[in-house]
Amino acid sequence: MKKSLVIIGAGGHGKVCSEIARLNGYQTILFLDDNPSKKDIVSGTTADIERYLPDCDFFVALGNNELRKKYLQLLERANGNIVTLIHPQSIISDDFSVGEGSVIMAGVVINPGVRIGKGAIINTSTSLDHDNVIGDYVHIGVGTHLAGTVHIGEETFVGAGVTVINNISVCEDCIVGAGAVVIRDIKEKGTYVGVPVRKIK
Ligand SMILES: CC(C)(COP(=O)(O)OP(=O)(O)OC[C@H]1O[C@@H](n2cnc3c(N)ncnc32)[C@H](O)[C@@H]1OP(=O)(O)O)[C@@H](O)C(=O)NCCC(=O)NCCS
């Protein structure tokens, strides 16, 4: 671990990730963001990444799965040191793995056998029960509960307060709307909402 961390993305998600980074021991945390409205609070834009590569660790705090993937892949190609952030007040089984660039937020509960890919967001107060498999660049929203042996495909976004019953697979590139209840496999890409979920797009 280097002393300084560069966080790409200075929005609300970046703010929460920076607090976790501080709790993980980073003393200096800098932000890069391409949004001109953030220019007073950041140290530069993504065009400045190269300058920080030798001395800093990196984390991408962009809630959008596609954008997060883009910048993580850019950092991988540049041999950047991408870190994983885990809030100390999460409850996590020893039988668990997580890929680089993922974040696990406060109040998350992770039971044995869970495998999480890279660049994933496991948001505040979510629970992942035994043997869940969470793909790369997935975002599981706040207060969502996945029962045992649930599989979530790459780049899928599961919104806030979703419930997924046990032994369900959700394929890649899906959006599951806030408050949905998933009781059958989702096999086709698209947007799903409701109780139980139905496809809207
Ligand atoms: C599902 C979602 C992505 C759809 O957004 P959208 O593509 O802009 O869709 P729209 O707002 O145009 O809604 C389309 C229809 O679906 C309905 N709908 C949208 N989201 C819904 C939801 N979560 N539950 C039930 N119905 C929903 C709308 O009422 C609308 O119905 P209508 O056509 O009868 O009027 C969005 O509403 C959502 O739930 N996002 C999750 C956000 C979230 O959880 N953020 C926190 C992450 S930590």
mmCIF file of C-alpha atoms and ligand atoms in Angstrom:
data_model
loop_
_atom_site.group_PDB
_atom_site.id
_atom_site.type_symbol
_atom_site.label_atom_id
_atom_site.label_comp_id
_atom_site.label_asym_id
_atom_site.label_seq_id
_atom_site.Cartn_x
_atom_site.Cartn_y
_atom_site.Cartn_z
ATOM 1 C CA MET A 1 0.000 0.000 0.000
ATOM 2 C CA LYS A 2 1.334 3.407 -0.986
ATOM 3 C CA LYS A 3 0.777 6.447 1.222
ATOM 4 C CA SER A 4 -1.413 8.312 -1.229
ATOM 5 C CA LEU A 5 -4.568 7.254 -3.014
ATOM 6 C CA VAL A 6 -5.987 8.788 -6.166
ATOM 7 C CA ILE A 7 -9.755 8.390 -6.463
ATOM 8 C CA ILE A 8 -11.252 8.833 -9.918
ATOM 9 C CA GLY A 9 -14.710 10.329 -9.419
ATOM 10 C CA ALA A 10 -15.399 13.133 -6.952
ATOM 11 C CA GLY A 11 -19.172 12.705 -6.598
ATOM 12 C CA GLY A 12 -21.148 11.315 -3.670
ATOM 13 C CA HIS A 13 -19.890 7.785 -4.290
ATOM 14 C CA GLY A 14 -16.312 9.115 -4.311
ATOM 15 C CA LYS A 15 -16.936 10.821 -0.992
ATOM 16 C CA VAL A 16 -18.074 7.547 0.622
ATOM 17 C CA CYS A 17 -15.155 5.624 -0.915
ATOM 18 C CA SER A 18 -12.703 8.233 0.353
ATOM 19 C CA GLU A 19 -13.981 7.792 3.908
ATOM 20 C CA ILE A 20 -13.444 4.020 3.626
ATOM 21 C CA ALA A 21 -9.958 4.673 2.218
ATOM 22 C CA ARG A 22 -9.163 6.876 5.211
ATOM 23 C CA LEU A 23 -10.375 4.119 7.560
ATOM 24 C CA ASN A 24 -8.160 1.694 5.582
ATOM 25 C CA GLY A 25 -5.127 3.853 6.452
ATOM 26 C CA TYR A 26 -4.635 6.292 3.572
ATOM 27 C CA GLN A 27 -3.322 9.618 4.821
ATOM 28 C CA THR A 28 -3.430 11.511 1.544
ATOM 29 C CA ILE A 29 -6.390 11.155 -0.792
ATOM 30 C CA LEU A 30 -6.638 13.067 -4.073
ATOM 31 C CA PHE A 31 -9.501 13.202 -6.550
ATOM 32 C CA LEU A 32 -9.476 13.344 -10.334
ATOM 33 C CA ASP A 33 -12.712 14.184 -12.133
ATOM 34 C CA ASP A 34 -13.503 15.368 -15.663
ATOM 35 C CA ASN A 35 -16.620 17.283 -14.600
ATOM 36 C CA PRO A 36 -15.789 21.020 -14.727
ATOM 37 C CA SER A 37 -18.168 21.667 -11.803
ATOM 38 C CA LYS A 38 -15.769 19.727 -9.564
ATOM 39 C CA LYS A 39 -12.652 21.621 -10.555
ATOM 40 C CA ASP A 40 -12.290 23.441 -7.213
ATOM 41 C CA ILE A 41 -12.203 20.238 -5.168
ATOM 42 C CA VAL A 42 -10.069 17.994 -7.390
ATOM 43 C CA SER A 43 -6.363 17.719 -8.227
ATOM 44 C CA GLY A 44 -6.956 17.326 -11.950
ATOM 45 C CA THR A 45 -8.807 15.332 -14.580
ATOM 46 C CA THR A 46 -8.345 11.805 -15.884
ATOM 47 C CA ALA A 47 -5.820 13.285 -18.336
ATOM 48 C CA ASP A 48 -3.507 13.593 -15.289
ATOM 49 C CA ILE A 49 -3.581 9.891 -14.346
ATOM 50 C CA GLU A 50 -0.101 9.227 -15.742
ATOM 51 C CA ARG A 51 1.483 11.824 -13.448
ATOM 52 C CA TYR A 52 0.277 9.961 -10.346
ATOM 53 C CA LEU A 53 1.067 6.412 -11.511
ATOM 54 C CA PRO A 54 4.537 6.053 -9.897
ATOM 55 C CA ASP A 55 3.670 7.223 -6.383
ATOM 56 C CA CYS A 56 -0.014 6.586 -5.787
ATOM 57 C CA ASP A 57 -2.527 3.783 -5.500
ATOM 58 C CA PHE A 58 -5.741 4.143 -7.491
ATOM 59 C CA PHE A 59 -9.434 3.573 -6.944
ATOM 60 C CA VAL A 60 -12.251 4.254 -9.419
ATOM 61 C CA ALA A 61 -15.342 5.611 -7.626
ATOM 62 C CA LEU A 62 -17.787 5.893 -10.522
ATOM 63 C CA GLY A 63 -21.219 4.380 -9.903
ATOM 64 C CA ASN A 64 -21.824 3.847 -13.637
ATOM 65 C CA ASN A 65 -20.672 0.283 -14.387
ATOM 66 C CA GLU A 66 -19.535 0.984 -17.951
ATOM 67 C CA LEU A 67 -17.469 4.040 -16.988
ATOM 68 C CA ARG A 68 -15.951 2.296 -13.982
ATOM 69 C CA LYS A 69 -14.908 -0.594 -16.228
ATOM 70 C CA LYS A 70 -13.419 1.835 -18.773
ATOM 71 C CA TYR A 71 -11.170 3.568 -16.235
ATOM 72 C CA LEU A 72 -10.204 0.358 -14.423
ATOM 73 C CA GLN A 73 -9.142 -1.168 -17.732
ATOM 74 C CA LEU A 74 -7.210 1.986 -18.590
ATOM 75 C CA LEU A 75 -5.393 1.761 -15.229
ATOM 76 C CA GLU A 76 -4.705 -1.961 -15.769
ATOM 77 C CA ARG A 77 -3.103 -1.230 -19.140
ATOM 78 C CA ALA A 78 -0.989 1.500 -17.508
ATOM 79 C CA ASN A 79 0.107 -0.923 -14.730
ATOM 80 C CA GLY A 80 -1.528 1.286 -12.094
ATOM 81 C CA ASN A 81 -1.819 -0.130 -8.593
ATOM 82 C CA ILE A 82 -5.589 -0.570 -8.181
ATOM 83 C CA VAL A 83 -6.791 -1.207 -4.641
ATOM 84 C CA THR A 84 -9.844 -2.801 -3.061
ATOM 85 C CA LEU A 85 -11.622 -0.924 -0.259
ATOM 86 C CA ILE A 86 -13.432 -2.735 2.571
ATOM 87 C CA HIS A 87 -15.205 -0.832 5.328
ATOM 88 C CA PRO A 88 -14.026 -2.039 8.750
ATOM 89 C CA GLN A 89 -17.624 -2.166 9.957
ATOM 90 C CA SER A 90 -18.671 -4.812 7.457
ATOM 91 C CA ILE A 91 -19.110 -8.444 8.542
ATOM 92 C CA ILE A 92 -17.293 -10.756 6.156
ATOM 93 C CA SER A 93 -16.698 -14.523 6.246
ATOM 94 C CA ASP A 94 -13.103 -15.782 5.982
ATOM 95 C CA ASP A 95 -14.273 -17.949 3.066
ATOM 96 C CA PHE A 96 -14.650 -15.077 0.619
ATOM 97 C CA SER A 97 -12.787 -13.541 -2.294
ATOM 98 C CA VAL A 98 -12.947 -10.155 -3.977
ATOM 99 C CA GLY A 99 -11.224 -8.771 -7.074
ATOM 100 C CA GLU A 100 -9.191 -5.582 -7.305
ATOM 101 C CA GLY A 101 -10.977 -2.271 -7.602
ATOM 102 C CA SER A 102 -14.074 -3.417 -5.713
ATOM 103 C CA VAL A 103 -15.566 -1.662 -2.683
ATOM 104 C CA ILE A 104 -17.496 -3.159 0.221
ATOM 105 C CA MET A 105 -19.329 -0.511 2.214
ATOM 106 C CA ALA A 106 -20.456 -0.065 5.809
ATOM 107 C CA GLY A 107 -22.921 -2.546 7.229
ATOM 108 C CA VAL A 108 -22.490 -5.140 4.491
ATOM 109 C CA VAL A 109 -22.799 -8.798 5.559
ATOM 110 C CA ILE A 110 -21.059 -11.448 3.452
ATOM 111 C CA ASN A 111 -21.534 -15.122 4.291
ATOM 112 C CA PRO A 112 -19.233 -18.069 3.415
ATOM 113 C CA GLY A 113 -18.460 -19.059 -0.151
ATOM 114 C CA VAL A 114 -19.095 -15.644 -1.721
ATOM 115 C CA ARG A 115 -16.967 -14.722 -4.756
ATOM 116 C CA ILE A 116 -16.931 -11.119 -5.972
ATOM 117 C CA GLY A 117 -15.216 -10.079 -9.192
ATOM 118 C CA LYS A 118 -13.219 -6.966 -9.893
ATOM 119 C CA GLY A 119 -14.523 -3.405 -9.966
ATOM 120 C CA ALA A 120 -17.719 -4.310 -8.096
ATOM 121 C CA ILE A 121 -19.666 -2.094 -5.686
ATOM 122 C CA ILE A 122 -21.346 -3.785 -2.732
ATOM 123 C CA ASN A 123 -23.213 -0.811 -1.354
ATOM 124 C CA THR A 124 -24.228 0.148 2.186
ATOM 125 C CA SER A 125 -26.146 -2.387 4.320
ATOM 126 C CA THR A 126 -26.437 -5.003 1.608
ATOM 127 C CA SER A 127 -26.248 -8.714 2.422
ATOM 128 C CA LEU A 128 -24.796 -11.450 0.239
ATOM 129 C CA ASP A 129 -25.663 -14.874 1.535
ATOM 130 C CA HIS A 130 -23.676 -18.090 1.106
ATOM 131 C CA ASP A 131 -22.125 -18.980 -2.257
ATOM 132 C CA ASN A 132 -23.165 -15.833 -4.150
ATOM 133 C CA VAL A 133 -21.113 -15.158 -7.275
ATOM 134 C CA ILE A 134 -20.954 -11.474 -8.208
ATOM 135 C CA GLY A 135 -19.455 -10.704 -11.629
ATOM 136 C CA ASP A 136 -16.937 -8.048 -12.612
ATOM 137 C CA TYR A 137 -18.151 -4.403 -12.624
ATOM 138 C CA VAL A 138 -21.461 -5.236 -10.920
ATOM 139 C CA HIS A 139 -23.129 -2.693 -8.650
ATOM 140 C CA ILE A 140 -25.357 -4.016 -5.871
ATOM 141 C CA GLY A 141 -27.297 -1.016 -4.520
ATOM 142 C CA VAL A 142 -27.907 0.008 -0.918
ATOM 143 C CA GLY A 143 -29.964 -2.253 1.303
ATOM 144 C CA THR A 144 -30.274 -5.092 -1.184
ATOM 145 C CA HIS A 145 -30.447 -8.709 -0.054
ATOM 146 C CA LEU A 146 -29.317 -11.696 -2.112
ATOM 147 C CA ALA A 147 -30.263 -15.078 -0.638
ATOM 148 C CA GLY A 148 -27.978 -18.133 -1.004
ATOM 149 C CA THR A 149 -26.351 -19.198 -4.293
ATOM 150 C CA VAL A 150 -27.365 -16.164 -6.331
ATOM 151 C CA HIS A 151 -25.303 -15.354 -9.436
ATOM 152 C CA ILE A 152 -25.164 -11.798 -10.807
ATOM 153 C CA GLY A 153 -23.649 -11.419 -14.289
ATOM 154 C CA GLU A 154 -20.967 -8.946 -15.340
ATOM 155 C CA GLU A 155 -21.880 -5.229 -15.426
ATOM 156 C CA THR A 156 -25.384 -5.748 -14.023
ATOM 157 C CA PHE A 157 -26.801 -3.029 -11.760
ATOM 158 C CA VAL A 158 -29.091 -4.197 -8.963
ATOM 159 C CA GLY A 159 -30.839 -1.128 -7.506
ATOM 160 C CA ALA A 160 -31.581 -0.158 -3.918
ATOM 161 C CA GLY A 161 -33.675 -2.414 -1.701
ATOM 162 C CA VAL A 162 -33.918 -5.382 -4.068
ATOM 163 C CA THR A 163 -34.574 -8.921 -2.818
ATOM 164 C CA VAL A 164 -33.363 -11.938 -4.812
ATOM 165 C CA ILE A 165 -34.474 -15.368 -3.582
ATOM 166 C CA ASN A 166 -32.046 -18.291 -3.403
ATOM 167 C CA ASN A 167 -30.617 -20.186 -6.416
ATOM 168 C CA ILE A 168 -31.333 -17.384 -8.909
ATOM 169 C CA SER A 169 -29.107 -16.246 -11.787
ATOM 170 C CA VAL A 170 -29.322 -12.762 -13.272
ATOM 171 C CA CYS A 171 -27.453 -12.457 -16.577
ATOM 172 C CA GLU A 172 -24.931 -9.784 -17.592
ATOM 173 C CA ASP A 173 -25.797 -6.170 -18.535
ATOM 174 C CA CYS A 174 -29.131 -5.998 -16.706
ATOM 175 C CA ILE A 175 -30.727 -3.262 -14.624
ATOM 176 C CA VAL A 176 -32.919 -4.389 -11.743
ATOM 177 C CA GLY A 177 -34.983 -1.423 -10.482
ATOM 178 C CA ALA A 178 -35.188 -0.286 -6.873
ATOM 179 C CA GLY A 179 -37.445 -2.378 -4.653
ATOM 180 C CA ALA A 180 -37.776 -5.297 -7.088
ATOM 181 C CA VAL A 181 -38.212 -8.895 -5.997
ATOM 182 C CA VAL A 182 -36.528 -11.463 -8.241
ATOM 183 C CA ILE A 183 -38.051 -14.950 -7.987
ATOM 184 C CA ARG A 184 -37.029 -16.415 -11.379
ATOM 185 C CA ASP A 185 -33.791 -16.436 -13.361
ATOM 186 C CA ILE A 186 -33.259 -13.391 -15.585
ATOM 187 C CA LYS A 187 -31.766 -14.731 -18.815
ATOM 188 C CA GLU A 188 -32.108 -11.761 -21.198
ATOM 189 C CA LYS A 189 -30.336 -8.414 -20.976
ATOM 190 C CA GLY A 190 -32.694 -5.535 -20.129
ATOM 191 C CA THR A 191 -34.363 -3.435 -17.429
ATOM 192 C CA TYR A 192 -36.578 -5.196 -14.897
ATOM 193 C CA VAL A 193 -38.817 -3.707 -12.175
ATOM 194 C CA GLY A 194 -41.548 -4.672 -9.739
ATOM 195 C CA VAL A 195 -42.734 -7.446 -7.450
ATOM 196 C CA PRO A 196 -42.127 -9.950 -8.887
ATOM 197 C CA VAL A 197 -39.899 -8.403 -11.556
ATOM 198 C CA ARG A 198 -41.069 -7.912 -15.115
ATOM 199 C CA LYS A 199 -39.096 -6.654 -18.087
ATOM 200 C CA ILE A 200 -39.826 -3.034 -19.121
ATOM 201 C CA LYS A 201 -36.966 -2.392 -21.584
HETATM 202 C C1 LIG B 1 -35.510 0.824 -13.091
HETATM 203 C C2 LIG B 1 -34.987 2.209 -13.410
HETATM 204 C C3 LIG B 1 -33.501 2.149 -13.807
HETATM 205 C C4 LIG B 1 -35.837 2.698 -14.583
HETATM 206 O O1 LIG B 1 -35.450 3.971 -14.941
HETATM 207 P P1 LIG B 1 -35.885 4.523 -16.389
HETATM 208 O O2 LIG B 1 -35.287 3.633 -17.443
HETATM 209 O O3 LIG B 1 -35.552 5.971 -16.422
HETATM 210 O O4 LIG B 1 -37.442 4.250 -16.422
HETATM 211 P P2 LIG B 1 -38.673 5.268 -16.184
HETATM 212 O O5 LIG B 1 -38.448 6.131 -14.984
HETATM 213 O O6 LIG B 1 -38.951 5.924 -17.506
HETATM 214 O O7 LIG B 1 -39.869 4.266 -15.828
HETATM 215 C C5 LIG B 1 -40.440 3.391 -16.781
HETATM 216 C C6 LIG B 1 -41.651 2.741 -16.130
HETATM 217 O O8 LIG B 1 -41.197 1.835 -15.110
HETATM 218 C C7 LIG B 1 -41.718 2.232 -13.819
HETATM 219 N N1 LIG B 1 -40.633 2.063 -12.845
HETATM 220 C C8 LIG B 1 -39.408 2.633 -12.897
HETATM 221 N N2 LIG B 1 -38.648 2.219 -11.860
HETATM 222 C C9 LIG B 1 -39.425 1.374 -11.152
HETATM 223 C C10 LIG B 1 -39.183 0.640 -9.976
HETATM 224 N N3 LIG B 1 -37.995 0.684 -9.355
HETATM 225 N N4 LIG B 1 -40.182 -0.149 -9.506
HETATM 226 C C11 LIG B 1 -41.401 -0.199 -10.148
HETATM 227 N N5 LIG B 1 -41.666 0.488 -11.283
HETATM 228 C C12 LIG B 1 -40.695 1.266 -11.774
HETATM 229 C C13 LIG B 1 -42.135 3.702 -13.973
HETATM 230 O O9 LIG B 1 -43.136 4.031 -13.049
HETATM 231 C C14 LIG B 1 -42.584 3.719 -15.405
HETATM 232 O O10 LIG B 1 -43.869 3.158 -15.470
HETATM 233 P P3 LIG B 1 -44.987 3.726 -16.503
HETATM 234 O O11 LIG B 1 -44.416 3.490 -17.883
HETATM 235 O O12 LIG B 1 -46.193 2.881 -16.198
HETATM 236 O O13 LIG B 1 -45.143 5.170 -16.183
HETATM 237 C C15 LIG B 1 -35.102 3.189 -12.194
HETATM 238 O O14 LIG B 1 -36.410 3.633 -11.979
HETATM 239 C C16 LIG B 1 -34.589 2.560 -10.893
HETATM 240 O O15 LIG B 1 -35.311 1.892 -10.131
HETATM 241 N N6 LIG B 1 -33.296 2.758 -10.642
HETATM 242 C C17 LIG B 1 -32.605 2.266 -9.472
HETATM 243 C C18 LIG B 1 -31.874 3.412 -8.819
HETATM 244 C C19 LIG B 1 -31.277 3.007 -7.500
HETATM 245 O O16 LIG B 1 -31.650 2.045 -6.885
HETATM 246 N N7 LIG B 1 -30.282 3.783 -7.084
HETATM 247 C C20 LIG B 1 -29.568 3.563 -5.836
HETATM 248 C C21 LIG B 1 -28.346 2.742 -6.039
HETATM 249 S S1 LIG B 1 -27.390 2.627 -4.589
#
